[in-house]
Amino acid sequence: MPWDRNQMAARAAEELEDGMYVNLGIGIPTLVANYVGDKDITLQSENGMLGMGPFPFEGEEDPDLINAGKQTITELSRTSYFDSATSFGMIRGGKIAAAILGAMEVSEEGDLANWMIPGKLVKGMGGAMDLVAGVGRVIVVMDHTNKAGESKVLRACTLPLTGKAVVDRIITNLGVLDVVPGGLRIVQLADGVTEEELRAATEATIVA
Amino acid sequence: MPWDRNQMAARAAEELEDGMYVNLGIGIPTLVANYVGDKDITLQSENGMLGMGPFPFEGEEDPDLINAGKQTITELSRTSYFDSATSFGMIRGGKIAAAILGAMEVSEEGDLANWMIPGKLVKGMGGAMDLVAGVGRVIVVMDHTNKAGESKVLRACTLPLTGKAVVDRIITNLGVLDVVPGGLRIVQLADGVTEEELRAATEATIVA
Amino acid sequence: MKKVYATADAALDGLLHDGMFIAAGGFGLCGIPELLIDALVRSGVKDLTIASNNCGVDGFGLGKLLDTRQIRKMISSYVGENAEFMRQYLSGELELEFNPQGTLAERMRAGGAGIPGFYTKTGVGTVIAEGKEVKTFDGQDYILERGIVADLSIVKAWKADDTGNLVFRKTARNFNPPAAMCGRVCVAEVEEIVPRGSLDPDLIHLPGIYVHRIIQGSHEKRIEQRTTRKKETA
Amino acid sequence: MKKVYATADAALDGLLHDGMFIAAGGFGLCGIPELLIDALVRSGVKDLTIASNNCGVDGFGLGKLLDTRQIRKMISSYVGENAEFMRQYLSGELELEFNPQGTLAERMRAGGAGIPGFYTKTGVGTVIAEGKEVKTFDGQDYILERGIVADLSIVKAWKADDTGNLVFRKTARNFNPPAAMCGRVCVAEVEEIVPRGSLDPDLIHLPGIYVHRIIQGSHEKRIEQRTTRKKETA
């Protein structure tokens, strides 16, 4: 049986090591915070905060304290605030060890598309292009196929790119793949998923 | 009789207007602070301070509070501190209205040389190149001639430049000159100095 | 040199002209210059180009200037919260230049710091790189992005002293310092103007040199996504 | 993830190699990492390239590393306080790359912010421009300067918490934040390590993400130019 959203998030949390500064995207990546356990992880919110805490208790929301998804949040004892230029300086400068992001499409060369569907509403890339260009390790978490059953793990992306050759690892409901020379390498299969099932759902080249 | 150091400083202080943020160089320019009177002037120290106060009282020196000349100073009620990148950001970005600096040579095109004498000890330009490139108005205060009686106001500088076409106004012991198209224009003569005396001491072209 | 003005309208007096370029602080609805935006609406100034990470929401923040058709062009990273924006954009009434969020912040900071251009990896190989110079440093490609200098910056801070020294609060700092830096003139609105000397000089986020006019006022500070958790009961 | 180390020597353990590139904070003798410099002397690491605005004075600060001939090259804006520096430089033992002070600060900040190059007016038409690319923006010439990335940064702050969040004091801040930003690894020495949560998150000058190791110690904080005025007597 393929992984569900929470299992994917739990698997993504295994990527995180003690002491890491990490940026989590919107959607499944947000759930990763629930699975870091005892590890000393500091979450960045790219609107200008390190050490993002959980949602506030009802009635304790502070309009001056939001995350990059514009949700009310809280601070921790390690928290620091800074301006947007400094925030993206640390992103672009490679100070954030890992970003865990959602995706619409990923290619076998590590290209990522997650910001725009031409002809549909265009909302903007926000900080996604900066994150994929700058952080140490880019981990994508997404369903392996779209609602029509078509692979989202492609030879080449069809949608406008967020970044070219930026993805290091892909975690889907079917398993874990690494971007390596020549294509993707299977790192792990989701519980009960066979290699054949994963290959069948993957348009991209799978090597070794 | 030509102006003395204090008269030159007093004349330079007339260049400053209420509300200006100003950077004063080492030497005669430092004396300008004594002549600003009631004007609301904020002095920048390029090592990371706006609102530089006077020297501390004896026994009240703070090693964490120095100016760009490495002298102990004090803070004022308007003072703010910042890092060197921010400090030179405001200099380069034109936020400092005026810099009053010493010089070894100035040319009729506004070139300035004040950091290096080849063959002699080379100490470095410090922040001088940034200041002349960035601030709104560069005012040079210096003796009109050197100890050998040779003009320091030249057709072209002989020493390595601090900046090219950067000087707006020159205040010397003999008077005040502006850099204008074609050469220098006499703005004012020091008390008792004749135009002939000033012209004789000036190698640069004097126009109109 | 008096920097404190009585009202937002007074603080903008003499600074506005049609077709001007304004940089605005804020992220989403957090830390936005609400009072100065309202004064821009009242002024009727039009054909504005505005650099701001977002464009408010329908009927609030910069969204108000969309309703009145005062904006000609936005330079933003994300405009997904605003139906009127999309309508005007898709109908061709409104021009839009997408900038990656970090590129936009750095362009503002660079413009204020006298840096006309800088190289970044962000956007290499994407539509953002189209028409931009590419240069290789140490074997890797980067694109040239330009510094922004605005005719006017409008920002929101928590506290100011009368010399314009500003202090921000939590994530409401965001784009406000870089936006302030890139303006030829910067007007700041704050929740409280405190006496000179009552802000610790070590703890000023934005020195007064960047701030030309200040007003004090009260802010709605609307919350865009109110998310909470329940207190666990024992 | 433990960032606090017992001694400067322990904090540098495993980080040093001959020929390495170090960025150091401080301006003159103000805000310099005294204890880490002493540990570098004790380590015997040599052929160092050091980016620092100054090179200490004879026998203090980075001057100690001159006495032991551990420095191969300095990248500085001003080195006028040091006779041994001049002797080694004029005899060809020491290499020197002058950077305008603001260019040096910005090169550090850029390197830390993933910007490999930026354009500046500073130095145009001077020896500083020699061999550098010139580009015209809006009719004005600028030169291309490169971001700096150092193998190691050594900085001095006033206070830290155990997550590496730093606070500086007065003009001792100077080059310390940009120097910290540009290091692949940054070691900070502070006067006091305080418990997590005792620094106001709004008032942290340098977030802990930039700081990998911390030591607490006592500092001589030598004054270079002791200037005072007399109290006026009534």
Tab-separated table of N, CA and C in Angstrom, chain A residues 5-84:
chain	number	residue	atom	x	y	z
A	5	ARG	N	-0.161	10.782	3.229
A	5	ARG	CA	0.504	12.080	3.444
A	5	ARG	C	1.380	12.071	4.692
A	6	ASN	N	0.843	11.489	5.746
A	6	ASN	CA	1.603	11.497	6.999
A	6	ASN	C	2.815	10.578	6.938
A	7	GLN	N	2.668	9.460	6.241
A	7	GLN	CA	3.820	8.565	6.087
A	7	GLN	C	4.911	9.199	5.228
A	8	MET	N	4.480	9.944	4.189
A	8	MET	CA	5.453	10.657	3.364
A	8	MET	C	6.189	11.709	4.199
A	9	ALA	N	5.416	12.404	5.033
A	9	ALA	CA	6.031	13.430	5.889
A	9	ALA	C	7.000	12.790	6.880
A	10	ALA	N	6.587	11.643	7.431
A	10	ALA	CA	7.455	10.948	8.386
A	10	ALA	C	8.744	10.489	7.705
A	11	ARG	N	8.619	10.005	6.465
A	11	ARG	CA	9.811	9.577	5.726
A	11	ARG	C	10.724	10.778	5.439
A	12	ALA	N	10.099	11.910	5.092
A	12	ALA	CA	10.892	13.117	4.816
A	12	ALA	C	11.625	13.576	6.070
A	13	ALA	N	10.981	13.395	7.221
A	13	ALA	CA	11.609	13.823	8.482
A	13	ALA	C	12.888	13.046	8.758
A	14	GLU	N	12.968	11.821	8.224
A	14	GLU	CA	14.202	11.032	8.403
A	14	GLU	C	15.399	11.680	7.719
A	15	GLU	N	15.130	12.575	6.760
A	15	GLU	CA	16.217	13.264	6.048
A	15	GLU	C	16.908	14.298	6.923
A	16	LEU	N	16.256	14.658	8.004
A	16	LEU	CA	16.760	15.780	8.806
A	16	LEU	C	17.653	15.282	9.924
A	17	GLU	N	18.766	15.986	10.098
A	17	GLU	CA	19.730	15.599	11.120
A	17	GLU	C	19.824	16.663	12.206
A	18	ASP	N	20.238	16.229	13.344
A	18	ASP	CA	20.441	17.102	14.495
A	18	ASP	C	21.225	18.360	14.110
A	19	GLY	N	20.719	19.519	14.530
A	19	GLY	CA	21.446	20.756	14.305
A	19	GLY	C	21.127	21.458	13.009
A	20	MET	N	20.305	20.833	12.173
A	20	MET	CA	20.010	21.427	10.859
A	20	MET	C	19.057	22.627	10.944
A	21	TYR	N	19.302	23.589	10.066
A	21	TYR	CA	18.351	24.674	9.798
A	21	TYR	C	17.615	24.309	8.521
A	22	VAL	N	16.290	24.322	8.583
A	22	VAL	CA	15.473	23.722	7.524
A	22	VAL	C	14.320	24.647	7.147
A	23	ASN	N	13.991	24.645	5.860
A	23	ASN	CA	12.811	25.371	5.395
A	23	ASN	C	11.793	24.370	4.872
A	24	LEU	N	10.576	24.445	5.383
A	24	LEU	CA	9.505	23.536	4.967
A	24	LEU	C	8.491	24.294	4.124
A	25	GLY	N	8.161	23.753	2.967
A	25	GLY	CA	7.170	24.378	2.103
A	25	GLY	C	5.752	24.141	2.591
A	26	ILE	N	4.810	24.583	1.810
A	26	ILE	CA	3.393	24.490	2.148
A	26	ILE	C	2.871	23.112	1.728
A	27	GLY	N	1.872	22.583	2.442
A	27	GLY	CA	1.269	21.287	2.104
A	27	GLY	C	1.870	20.170	2.927
A	28	ILE	N	2.165	19.045	2.274
A	28	ILE	CA	2.745	17.912	2.997
A	28	ILE	C	4.024	18.315	3.752
A	29	PRO	N	4.907	19.131	3.139
A	29	PRO	CA	6.140	19.502	3.855
A	29	PRO	C	5.882	20.102	5.239
A	30	THR	N	4.784	20.831	5.383
A	30	THR	CA	4.466	21.418	6.688
A	30	THR	C	4.289	20.335	7.749
A	31	LEU	N	3.763	19.175	7.319
A	31	LEU	CA	3.518	18.075	8.266
A	31	LEU	C	4.813	17.466	8.798
A	32	VAL	N	5.925	17.690	8.072
A	32	VAL	CA	7.204	17.089	8.473
A	32	VAL	C	7.569	17.492	9.899
A	33	ALA	N	7.196	18.726	10.270
A	33	ALA	CA	7.520	19.229	11.612
A	33	ALA	C	6.969	18.318	12.707
A	34	ASN	N	5.894	17.605	12.404
A	34	ASN	CA	5.289	16.717	13.399
A	34	ASN	C	6.107	15.453	13.652
A	35	TYR	N	7.103	15.188	12.800
A	35	TYR	CA	7.813	13.912	12.881
A	35	TYR	C	9.303	14.038	13.166
A	36	VAL	N	9.769	15.238	13.579
A	36	VAL	CA	11.210	15.388	13.800
A	36	VAL	C	11.642	14.814	15.148
A	37	GLY	N	10.678	14.552	16.019
A	37	GLY	CA	10.983	13.892	17.289
A	37	GLY	C	11.949	14.695	18.138
A	38	ASP	N	13.010	14.006	18.625
A	38	ASP	CA	13.961	14.638	19.538
A	38	ASP	C	15.020	15.467	18.821
A	39	LYS	N	15.045	15.379	17.497
A	39	LYS	CA	16.120	16.048	16.772
A	39	LYS	C	16.038	17.560	16.946
A	40	ASP	N	17.209	18.169	17.053
A	40	ASP	CA	17.312	19.609	17.270
A	40	ASP	C	17.284	20.304	15.909
A	41	ILE	N	16.071	20.544	15.417
A	41	ILE	CA	15.888	21.143	14.097
A	41	ILE	C	15.380	22.578	14.282
A	42	THR	N	15.943	23.530	13.550
A	42	THR	CA	15.462	24.907	13.581
A	42	THR	C	14.783	25.215	12.258
A	43	LEU	N	13.518	25.594	12.329
A	43	LEU	CA	12.758	25.880	11.106
A	43	LEU	C	12.859	27.349	10.740
A	44	GLN	N	13.172	27.592	9.468
A	44	GLN	CA	13.178	28.958	8.978
A	44	GLN	C	11.843	29.284	8.331
A	45	SER	N	11.370	30.495	8.549
A	45	SER	CA	10.253	31.004	7.773
A	45	SER	C	10.816	32.157	6.959
A	46	GLU	N	10.738	32.076	5.636
A	46	GLU	CA	11.535	32.977	4.799
A	46	GLU	C	11.068	34.427	4.840
A	47	ASN	N	9.928	34.690	5.484
A	47	ASN	CA	9.549	36.086	5.669
A	47	ASN	C	10.323	36.752	6.805
A	48	GLY	N	11.240	36.014	7.454
A	48	GLY	CA	12.157	36.692	8.355
A	48	GLY	C	12.255	36.132	9.759
A	49	MET	N	12.370	34.808	9.889
A	49	MET	CA	12.369	34.189	11.208
A	49	MET	C	13.109	32.861	11.179
A	50	LEU	N	13.901	32.625	12.193
A	50	LEU	CA	14.465	31.305	12.466
A	50	LEU	C	13.912	30.847	13.804
A	51	GLY	N	13.559	29.569	13.880
A	51	GLY	CA	13.000	29.066	15.134
A	51	GLY	C	11.492	29.242	15.169
A	52	MET	N	10.821	28.733	14.128
A	52	MET	CA	9.376	28.854	14.031
A	52	MET	C	8.730	27.872	14.983
A	53	GLY	N	7.789	28.351	15.775
A	53	GLY	CA	7.056	27.509	16.708
A	53	GLY	C	5.704	27.102	16.149
A	54	PRO	N	4.915	26.347	16.928
A	54	PRO	CA	3.610	25.866	16.461
A	54	PRO	C	2.574	26.995	16.386
A	55	PHE	N	1.395	26.663	15.870
A	55	PHE	CA	0.295	27.623	15.851
A	55	PHE	C	0.013	28.107	17.271
A	56	PRO	N	-0.465	29.338	17.428
A	56	PRO	CA	-0.789	29.838	18.774
A	56	PRO	C	-2.080	29.210	19.295
A	57	PHE	N	-2.234	29.250	20.615
A	57	PHE	CA	-3.520	28.875	21.199
A	57	PHE	C	-4.558	29.904	20.787
A	58	GLU	N	-5.781	29.458	20.689
A	58	GLU	CA	-6.859	30.354	20.295
A	58	GLU	C	-6.863	31.605	21.175
A	59	GLY	N	-6.998	32.752	20.562
A	59	GLY	CA	-7.007	34.002	21.306
A	59	GLY	C	-5.628	34.594	21.507
A	60	GLU	N	-4.577	33.840	21.160
A	60	GLU	CA	-3.214	34.350	21.345
A	60	GLU	C	-2.530	34.663	20.015
A	61	GLU	N	-3.300	34.757	18.942
A	61	GLU	CA	-2.730	35.081	17.636
A	61	GLU	C	-2.146	36.494	17.658
A	62	ASP	N	-1.014	36.649	17.013
A	62	ASP	CA	-0.356	37.957	16.927
A	62	ASP	C	-0.229	38.322	15.443
A	63	PRO	N	-0.875	39.392	15.002
A	63	PRO	CA	-0.810	39.738	13.573
A	63	PRO	C	0.612	40.051	13.104
A	64	ASP	N	1.518	40.361	14.026
A	64	ASP	CA	2.909	40.628	13.662
A	64	ASP	C	3.758	39.364	13.616
A	65	LEU	N	3.117	38.204	13.771
A	65	LEU	CA	3.892	36.960	13.810
A	65	LEU	C	3.237	35.911	12.922
A	66	ILE	N	3.682	35.870	11.675
A	66	ILE	CA	3.118	34.920	10.708
A	66	ILE	C	4.251	34.189	10.001
A	67	ASN	N	3.901	33.068	9.377
A	67	ASN	CA	4.899	32.346	8.589
A	67	ASN	C	4.756	32.696	7.112
A	68	ALA	N	5.552	32.041	6.270
A	68	ALA	CA	5.560	32.376	4.852
A	68	ALA	C	4.250	32.014	4.168
A	69	GLY	N	3.443	31.172	4.827
A	69	GLY	CA	2.125	30.853	4.321
A	69	GLY	C	1.061	31.794	4.861
A	70	LYS	N	1.525	32.851	5.555
A	70	LYS	CA	0.670	33.899	6.142
A	70	LYS	C	-0.194	33.384	7.288
A	71	GLN	N	0.186	32.222	7.849
A	71	GLN	CA	-0.526	31.672	9.008
A	71	GLN	C	0.062	32.237	10.295
A	72	THR	N	-0.800	32.443	11.285
A	72	THR	CA	-0.316	32.859	12.602
A	72	THR	C	0.483	31.716	13.230
A	73	ILE	N	1.620	32.068	13.832
A	73	ILE	CA	2.491	31.076	14.462
A	73	ILE	C	2.980	31.611	15.811
A	74	THR	N	3.942	30.923	16.408
A	74	THR	CA	4.517	31.385	17.679
A	74	THR	C	6.042	31.329	17.602
A	75	GLU	N	6.689	31.909	18.623
A	75	GLU	CA	8.148	31.874	18.667
A	75	GLU	C	8.617	30.877	19.714
A	76	LEU	N	9.908	30.562	19.658
A	76	LEU	CA	10.531	29.634	20.601
A	76	LEU	C	11.660	30.359	21.339
A	77	SER	N	12.313	29.668	22.241
A	77	SER	CA	13.394	30.312	22.998
A	77	SER	C	14.617	30.567	22.118
A	78	ARG	N	14.705	29.898	20.980
A	78	ARG	CA	15.859	30.086	20.092
A	78	ARG	C	15.582	31.100	18.985
A	79	THR	N	14.362	31.634	18.929
A	79	THR	CA	13.921	32.425	17.779
A	79	THR	C	14.732	33.705	17.568
A	80	SER	N	14.970	34.033	16.306
A	80	SER	CA	15.460	35.363	15.930
A	80	SER	C	14.664	35.856	14.734
A	81	TYR	N	14.509	37.182	14.659
A	81	TYR	CA	13.817	37.822	13.532
A	81	TYR	C	14.818	38.651	12.743
A	82	PHE	N	14.542	38.815	11.452
A	82	PHE	CA	15.420	39.610	10.586
A	82	PHE	C	14.601	40.042	9.378
A	83	ASP	N	15.213	40.900	8.548
A	83	ASP	CA	14.464	41.409	7.399
A	83	ASP	C	14.558	40.444	6.219
A	84	SER	N	13.776	40.706	5.185
A	84	SER	CA	13.683	39.805	4.027
A	84	SER	C	14.995	39.715	3.256
